[in-house]
Tab-separated table of C-alpha atoms in Angstrom:
chain	number	residue	atom	x	y	z
A	1	MET	CA	-60.374	-37.187	43.773
A	2	THR	CA	-59.249	-33.916	41.406
A	3	LEU	CA	-61.054	-33.438	37.837
A	4	TRP	CA	-58.692	-31.862	35.771
A	5	VAL	CA	-58.979	-29.941	32.422
A	6	VAL	CA	-55.270	-30.336	29.640
A	7	LYS	CA	-55.395	-28.411	26.204
A	8	GLY	CA	-52.904	-30.142	23.568
A	9	GLY	CA	-51.795	-26.671	22.402
A	10	THR	CA	-53.464	-23.645	21.461
A	11	ASN	CA	-54.115	-25.159	17.723
A	12	GLY	CA	-54.834	-28.222	19.265
A	13	GLU	CA	-50.892	-29.150	18.177
A	14	ARG	CA	-50.281	-31.518	20.035
A	15	GLU	CA	-53.080	-33.895	20.084
A	16	GLU	CA	-52.800	-36.324	17.779
A	17	ARG	CA	-48.725	-37.051	19.635
A	18	MET	CA	-50.666	-37.162	23.418
A	19	LEU	CA	-54.097	-40.044	22.377
A	20	THR	CA	-51.515	-42.034	20.101
A	21	ASN	CA	-48.621	-41.699	22.797
A	22	SER	CA	-50.983	-41.976	25.954
A	23	VAL	CA	-49.918	-39.409	27.499
A	24	LEU	CA	-50.300	-35.527	28.558
A	25	GLY	CA	-48.048	-33.085	27.373
A	26	MET	CA	-47.421	-29.236	27.753
A	27	GLY	CA	-45.044	-26.558	26.333
A	28	TRP	CA	-42.700	-23.881	27.771
A	29	GLU	CA	-40.303	-26.236	27.253
A	30	GLU	CA	-37.480	-24.080	27.907
A	31	VAL	CA	-37.848	-23.799	31.755
A	32	GLY	CA	-36.350	-27.499	31.850
A	33	ASP	CA	-37.551	-30.044	34.046
A	34	LEU	CA	-40.646	-29.552	35.853
A	35	GLY	CA	-39.303	-32.425	38.629
A	36	ALA	CA	-35.906	-30.403	39.131
A	37	PHE	CA	-37.939	-28.100	41.085
A	38	VAL	CA	-38.456	-28.715	44.970
A	39	SER	CA	-40.973	-25.262	45.753
A	40	ARG	CA	-42.779	-23.135	43.630
A	41	ASP	CA	-40.869	-20.728	44.480
A	42	THR	CA	-37.782	-21.383	42.974
A	43	LEU	CA	-39.782	-22.716	39.784
A	44	LYS	CA	-40.602	-19.391	39.531
A	45	ALA	CA	-37.679	-17.677	39.761
A	46	ALA	CA	-36.389	-20.330	36.883
A	47	TYR	CA	-40.078	-18.617	35.196
A	48	ARG	CA	-38.634	-15.483	35.491
A	49	THR	CA	-35.222	-16.003	34.067
A	50	THR	CA	-36.048	-17.854	31.144
A	51	TYR	CA	-39.352	-15.715	30.259
A	52	PRO	CA	-38.745	-11.799	31.810
A	53	ALA	CA	-41.021	-10.019	29.118
A	54	ASP	CA	-43.589	-11.401	31.386
A	55	GLY	CA	-46.136	-9.460	34.062
A	56	ASP	CA	-46.230	-10.764	37.374
A	57	GLY	CA	-50.208	-11.783	36.426
A	58	ARG	CA	-48.687	-14.374	33.623
A	59	VAL	CA	-45.292	-15.440	35.714
A	60	ASN	CA	-48.081	-16.907	38.136
A	61	ASN	CA	-50.177	-18.107	35.866
A	62	VAL	CA	-48.128	-20.140	33.866
A	63	VAL	CA	-46.410	-21.159	36.799
A	64	GLY	CA	-49.109	-22.249	38.367
A	65	GLN	CA	-50.342	-24.331	35.703
A	66	LEU	CA	-46.459	-25.746	35.867
A	67	TRP	CA	-46.356	-26.368	38.986
A	68	ALA	CA	-49.843	-28.301	39.296
A	69	PHE	CA	-48.737	-30.758	36.177
A	70	ALA	CA	-45.681	-32.007	37.465
A	71	HIS	CA	-46.012	-32.114	41.192
A	72	VAL	CA	-49.936	-31.573	41.772
A	73	ILE	CA	-51.965	-34.523	39.005
A	74	ASN	CA	-52.336	-37.319	40.922
A	75	ASN	CA	-51.790	-40.769	39.676
A	76	ALA	CA	-55.697	-42.099	39.768
A	77	ASP	CA	-56.759	-38.679	38.947
A	78	THR	CA	-59.441	-38.019	36.243
A	79	VAL	CA	-58.083	-35.279	33.323
A	80	VAL	CA	-60.283	-34.570	30.062
A	81	VAL	CA	-58.983	-33.371	26.634
A	82	PRO	CA	-60.845	-30.983	24.947
A	83	LEU	CA	-59.952	-32.069	21.048
A	84	LYS	CA	-59.938	-28.928	19.058
A	85	SER	CA	-58.466	-31.310	16.268
A	86	ARG	CA	-61.859	-33.228	15.316
A	87	GLY	CA	-64.237	-31.367	18.211
A	88	GLN	CA	-64.827	-34.385	20.231
A	89	ILE	CA	-63.399	-35.133	23.621
A	90	ALA	CA	-61.043	-37.901	25.203
A	91	VAL	CA	-61.025	-38.807	28.752
A	92	GLY	CA	-58.646	-40.564	31.181
A	93	SER	CA	-57.209	-41.809	34.055
A	94	VAL	CA	-53.638	-40.097	35.005
A	95	ALA	CA	-51.736	-43.235	34.636
A	96	GLY	CA	-48.090	-42.139	36.853
A	97	PRO	CA	-45.586	-39.796	37.685
A	98	TYR	CA	-44.658	-36.391	35.737
A	99	LYS	CA	-41.401	-37.378	33.409
A	100	GLU	CA	-39.455	-34.808	31.346
A	101	THR	CA	-38.131	-36.498	27.285
A	102	ASP	CA	-37.648	-35.119	24.076
A	103	GLU	CA	-39.022	-38.690	22.872
A	104	PHE	CA	-42.690	-36.821	21.624
A	105	GLY	CA	-40.926	-34.106	20.808
A	106	ALA	CA	-39.738	-30.260	21.419
A	107	ASP	CA	-42.850	-28.895	22.158
A	108	MET	CA	-44.291	-31.592	24.249
A	109	ARG	CA	-41.184	-32.422	27.229
A	110	HIS	CA	-42.879	-32.347	29.410
A	111	THR	CA	-45.413	-34.983	30.067
A	112	VAL	CA	-47.321	-37.131	32.345
A	113	PRO	CA	-48.747	-40.899	31.487
A	114	VAL	CA	-52.687	-41.378	31.413
A	115	LYS	CA	-54.793	-44.521	30.780
A	116	TRP	CA	-57.624	-43.579	27.699
A	117	TYR	CA	-60.810	-44.180	29.182
A	118	ARG	CA	-62.377	-42.792	24.984
A	119	THR	CA	-61.005	-40.549	22.942
A	120	ASP	CA	-63.968	-39.787	20.935
A	121	VAL	CA	-66.731	-38.367	23.164
A	122	PRO	CA	-68.894	-36.399	21.435
A	123	ARG	CA	-69.388	-32.626	23.317
A	124	THR	CA	-73.000	-32.943	23.345
A	125	ASP	CA	-72.607	-35.820	26.009
A	126	PHE	CA	-71.243	-33.035	28.248
A	127	ASP	CA	-74.195	-30.796	29.917
A	128	GLN	CA	-73.063	-27.091	29.364
A	129	ASP	CA	-71.855	-25.933	32.516
A	130	LEU	CA	-69.220	-28.620	32.229
A	131	LEU	CA	-68.147	-27.952	28.201
A	132	TYR	CA	-68.392	-24.066	29.710
A	133	SER	CA	-65.499	-25.298	32.410
A	134	PHE	CA	-63.393	-27.426	29.401
A	135	GLY	CA	-63.620	-23.861	27.694
A	136	ALA	CA	-61.300	-22.199	30.159
A	137	PHE	CA	-58.188	-20.392	28.612
A	138	MET	CA	-55.815	-21.899	30.765
A	139	THR	CA	-53.756	-25.521	29.725
A	140	VAL	CA	-53.943	-26.697	32.889
A	141	CYS	CA	-57.458	-26.894	35.193
A	142	THR	CA	-59.773	-28.109	37.907
A	143	VAL	CA	-63.102	-28.710	37.364
A	144	ARG	CA	-64.880	-27.480	40.539
A	145	ARG	CA	-68.495	-27.994	39.421
A	146	ASP	CA	-70.634	-30.355	41.595
A	147	HIS	CA	-70.234	-34.055	40.851
A	148	ALA	CA	-68.146	-33.151	37.378
A	149	GLU	CA	-65.764	-36.101	37.844
A	150	GLU	CA	-68.716	-38.478	38.302
A	151	ARG	CA	-70.925	-36.528	35.779
A	152	VAL	CA	-67.504	-36.915	33.109
A	153	LEU	CA	-67.138	-40.738	34.094
A	154	ALA	CA	-71.175	-41.271	33.718
A	155	ALA	CA	-70.425	-40.073	29.785
A	156	VAL	CA	-68.097	-42.387	29.114
A	157	GLY	CA	-69.257	-45.874	30.720
A	158	ALA	CA	-65.971	-45.744	33.647
A	159	ARG	CA	-66.401	-46.252	37.395
A	160	LYS	CA	-64.216	-45.433	40.593
A	161	GLY	CA	-64.640	-46.822	43.833
A	162	LYS	CA	-65.570	-43.741	45.394
A	163	ILE	CA	-66.042	-39.757	44.069
A	164	VAL	CA	-64.825	-37.162	46.764
A	165	GLU	CA	-65.463	-33.562	46.054
A	166	ALA	CA	-62.508	-32.026	44.075
A	167	ARG	CA	-59.402	-30.537	46.526
A	168	VAL	CA	-59.422	-26.839	46.705
A	169	ASP	CA	-55.929	-25.949	48.658
A	170	ARG	CA	-53.139	-24.257	47.454
A	171	ASP	CA	-51.763	-25.380	44.969
A	172	THR	CA	-54.909	-25.578	43.142
A	173	GLU	CA	-57.085	-22.356	44.115
A	174	GLU	CA	-55.902	-20.878	41.236
A	175	LEU	CA	-56.567	-23.261	38.593
A	176	GLY	CA	-60.455	-23.691	38.859
A	177	ALA	CA	-61.981	-23.835	35.598
A	178	GLU	CA	-64.541	-21.451	36.633
A	179	GLU	CA	-62.938	-18.666	37.256
A	180	ALA	CA	-60.662	-18.563	34.110
A	181	PRO	CA	-61.653	-16.638	30.764
A	182	ILE	CA	-64.384	-18.842	28.925
A	183	ASP	CA	-63.621	-19.530	24.646
A	184	LEU	CA	-65.910	-17.927	23.494
A	185	GLU	CA	-65.685	-19.015	19.752
A	186	GLN	CA	-66.133	-22.935	21.629
A	187	VAL	CA	-68.715	-21.770	23.711
A	188	GLY	CA	-70.206	-20.148	20.475
A	189	ARG	CA	-69.948	-23.684	18.428
A	190	ASP	CA	-71.523	-25.524	21.628
A	191	ALA	CA	-75.215	-23.377	21.402
A	192	ILE	CA	-75.170	-24.124	17.137
A	193	LEU	CA	-74.804	-27.255	17.431
A	194	THR	CA	-77.319	-28.195	20.197
A	195	TYR	CA	-79.744	-25.629	18.338
A	196	VAL	CA	-78.689	-27.987	15.177
A	197	ARG	CA	-79.466	-31.186	17.489
A	198	ARG	CA	-83.252	-30.006	18.782
A	199	ARG	CA	-84.211	-28.471	15.593
A	200	PHE	CA	-82.618	-31.200	12.680
A	201	LYS	CA	-83.617	-34.777	14.242
A	202	GLY	CA	-82.715	-37.180	12.245
A	203	HIS	CA	-83.653	-37.207	8.322
A	204	GLY	CA	-83.499	-32.861	9.060
A	205	LEU	CA	-80.062	-33.561	8.727
A	206	ALA	CA	-79.959	-34.228	5.678
A	207	ARG	CA	-82.186	-31.718	4.831
A	208	LEU	CA	-79.485	-29.025	6.051
A	209	VAL	CA	-76.673	-30.601	4.967
A	210	GLU	CA	-78.379	-30.314	1.182
A	211	ALA	CA	-78.821	-26.317	2.502
A	212	VAL	CA	-75.442	-26.114	2.666
A	213	LEU	CA	-74.441	-27.790	-0.975
A	214	ARG	CA	-76.922	-25.371	-2.341
A	215	ALA	CA	-75.102	-22.349	-0.833
A	216	GLN	CA	-72.151	-23.985	-2.213
A	217	GLY	CA	-73.692	-24.075	-5.711
A	218	LEU	CA	-74.436	-27.429	-6.283
A	219	GLN	CA	-77.022	-29.125	-8.152
A	220	THR	CA	-78.488	-31.698	-5.046
A	221	TYR	CA	-81.205	-34.254	-4.729
A	222	VAL	CA	-82.247	-35.873	-0.827
A	223	SER	CA	-83.487	-38.984	-0.482
A	224	PRO	CA	-86.866	-39.581	0.628
A	225	PRO	CA	-86.961	-40.823	4.800
A	226	GLY	CA	-86.960	-44.246	4.925
A	227	PRO	CA	-83.837	-46.830	3.341
A	228	ASP	CA	-81.756	-44.662	1.549
A	229	GLY	CA	-79.454	-47.889	0.007
A	230	GLY	CA	-76.225	-45.742	1.572
A	231	VAL	CA	-77.493	-42.878	0.027
A	232	ASP	CA	-79.076	-39.647	2.007
A	233	ILE	CA	-77.894	-36.838	-1.080
A	234	VAL	CA	-76.608	-36.847	-4.676
A	235	ALA	CA	-74.674	-33.758	-5.121
A	236	SER	CA	-73.307	-31.896	-8.380
A	237	GLY	CA	-71.865	-29.148	-10.561
A	238	GLY	CA	-73.265	-27.713	-13.766
A	239	SER	CA	-76.652	-26.260	-14.249
A	240	LEU	CA	-78.062	-29.389	-14.850
A	241	GLY	CA	-75.761	-31.151	-12.656
A	242	LEU	CA	-73.841	-33.037	-15.437
A	243	ASP	CA	-70.833	-31.291	-13.956
A	244	ALA	CA	-68.087	-32.677	-11.746
A	245	PRO	CA	-67.150	-32.728	-9.252
A	246	ARG	CA	-70.030	-35.955	-8.452
A	247	LEU	CA	-70.569	-36.335	-5.144
A	248	LEU	CA	-72.284	-38.641	-2.796
A	249	VAL	CA	-73.179	-38.032	1.129
A	250	GLN	CA	-74.442	-39.705	3.772
A	251	VAL	CA	-75.563	-38.876	7.172
A	252	LYS	CA	-75.671	-40.478	10.545
A	253	THR	CA	-77.764	-38.302	13.163
A	254	GLY	CA	-77.055	-41.664	15.481
A	255	ASP	CA	-75.510	-40.534	19.283
A	256	SER	CA	-72.194	-43.034	18.699
A	257	PRO	CA	-69.309	-42.409	17.071
A	258	ALA	CA	-69.234	-43.893	13.602
A	259	GLY	CA	-67.122	-47.021	12.286
A	260	THR	CA	-65.101	-48.139	9.449
A	261	ASP	CA	-68.502	-50.069	8.830
A	262	VAL	CA	-69.933	-46.863	7.489
A	263	LEU	CA	-66.954	-45.726	5.416
A	264	ILE	CA	-66.233	-48.837	3.926
A	265	ALA	CA	-70.095	-48.929	2.857
A	266	LEU	CA	-69.467	-45.210	1.494
A	267	LYS	CA	-67.045	-46.265	-0.964
A	268	GLY	CA	-68.921	-49.078	-2.680
A	269	VAL	CA	-71.852	-46.903	-2.733
A	270	MET	CA	-69.352	-44.047	-4.775
A	271	SER	CA	-68.437	-46.982	-6.699
A	272	ASN	CA	-71.575	-47.889	-7.552
A	273	TYR	CA	-72.898	-44.181	-8.661
A	274	GLY	CA	-69.224	-43.264	-10.355
A	275	ALA	CA	-69.382	-40.390	-7.942
A	276	ASP	CA	-65.828	-38.305	-7.832
A	277	GLN	CA	-65.743	-37.833	-4.886
A	278	GLY	CA	-67.680	-39.064	-0.993
A	279	LEU	CA	-68.732	-36.733	1.851
A	280	LEU	CA	-69.372	-38.360	5.211
A	281	VAL	CA	-71.444	-36.623	8.591
A	282	CYS	CA	-72.126	-38.489	11.733
A	283	TRP	CA	-73.509	-36.051	14.091
A	284	ALA	CA	-71.270	-37.771	17.160
A	285	GLY	CA	-68.140	-38.121	15.007
A	286	PHE	CA	-66.029	-40.636	14.249
A	287	LYS	CA	-63.766	-43.110	15.717
A	288	GLU	CA	-59.877	-43.021	15.279
A	289	THR	CA	-59.883	-45.878	12.513
A	290	VAL	CA	-62.317	-43.736	10.507
A	291	LEU	CA	-59.677	-41.550	10.844
A	292	LYS	CA	-57.099	-43.599	10.082
A	293	GLU	CA	-58.838	-45.253	7.327
A	294	ALA	CA	-59.823	-41.838	6.220
A	295	ARG	CA	-56.338	-40.375	5.502
A	296	THR	CA	-55.641	-43.262	2.302
A	297	ALA	CA	-58.448	-42.003	0.711
A	298	TYR	CA	-58.018	-37.903	1.246
A	299	PHE	CA	-58.726	-36.557	-2.060
A	300	ARG	CA	-61.988	-38.768	-2.369
A	301	ILE	CA	-63.732	-38.527	0.654
A	302	ARG	CA	-64.055	-36.515	3.861
A	303	LEU	CA	-65.605	-36.602	7.441
């Protein structure tokens, strides 16, 4: 099997549609139905006609990705989607062949069905060498690091009958993430996350969040270690801390994404305290149900 990385757009603009509809999606819609091309050469000719200003290097790079997406990715291959919009990673298994469709928008006509194992895996669940590969500046690429697929599946609690080394052939040899330029911004963010996780464990993360709020000009009080009644930090404006906004903060440092119970508890405590706004900080991110629930409290709560 081959481990693939597929991106949901430069700014993550296709990610939610991919997760909601259980598909992988790509742009370059002007090229037409990728399944209709019988060879890479015919696809390359069509691409050159569509994008005449692109140089040879970009043509070869993009055509390689388009061909792989429509003709090389196999059923049951494992796929990773780094989520720019959430800072988490989705992992799934290819569940069928390529299809061109207008069902998901003009910028996502090229699709491959996928069965998601998990869509909320914290980046810190993966080793740094895998994160480097996930950060390659390519929309579609393969990962060939030692036991990469096995390690990814272990992170999401999924298994396959037999894991074999990723194949390297004429169709995929130029698509290796290890040879592509790396997203240095994401690498820097991952390094910061690793540092924070090591230096600010447990109650230390609450103290770090409090420092950020103080730097924003708020007056703060942080609860001491131990049971806190659902409130880690109280923050407010004004020199005496009596002005708006009146903010309650709950900080979670566990390794699992927060569920709706945490969000519901924060809403209850906000009501008891008469707080204007709430801030929920969870080191491992949030489950999909929390993200949906939080939209209804957009003007009161931030994640």
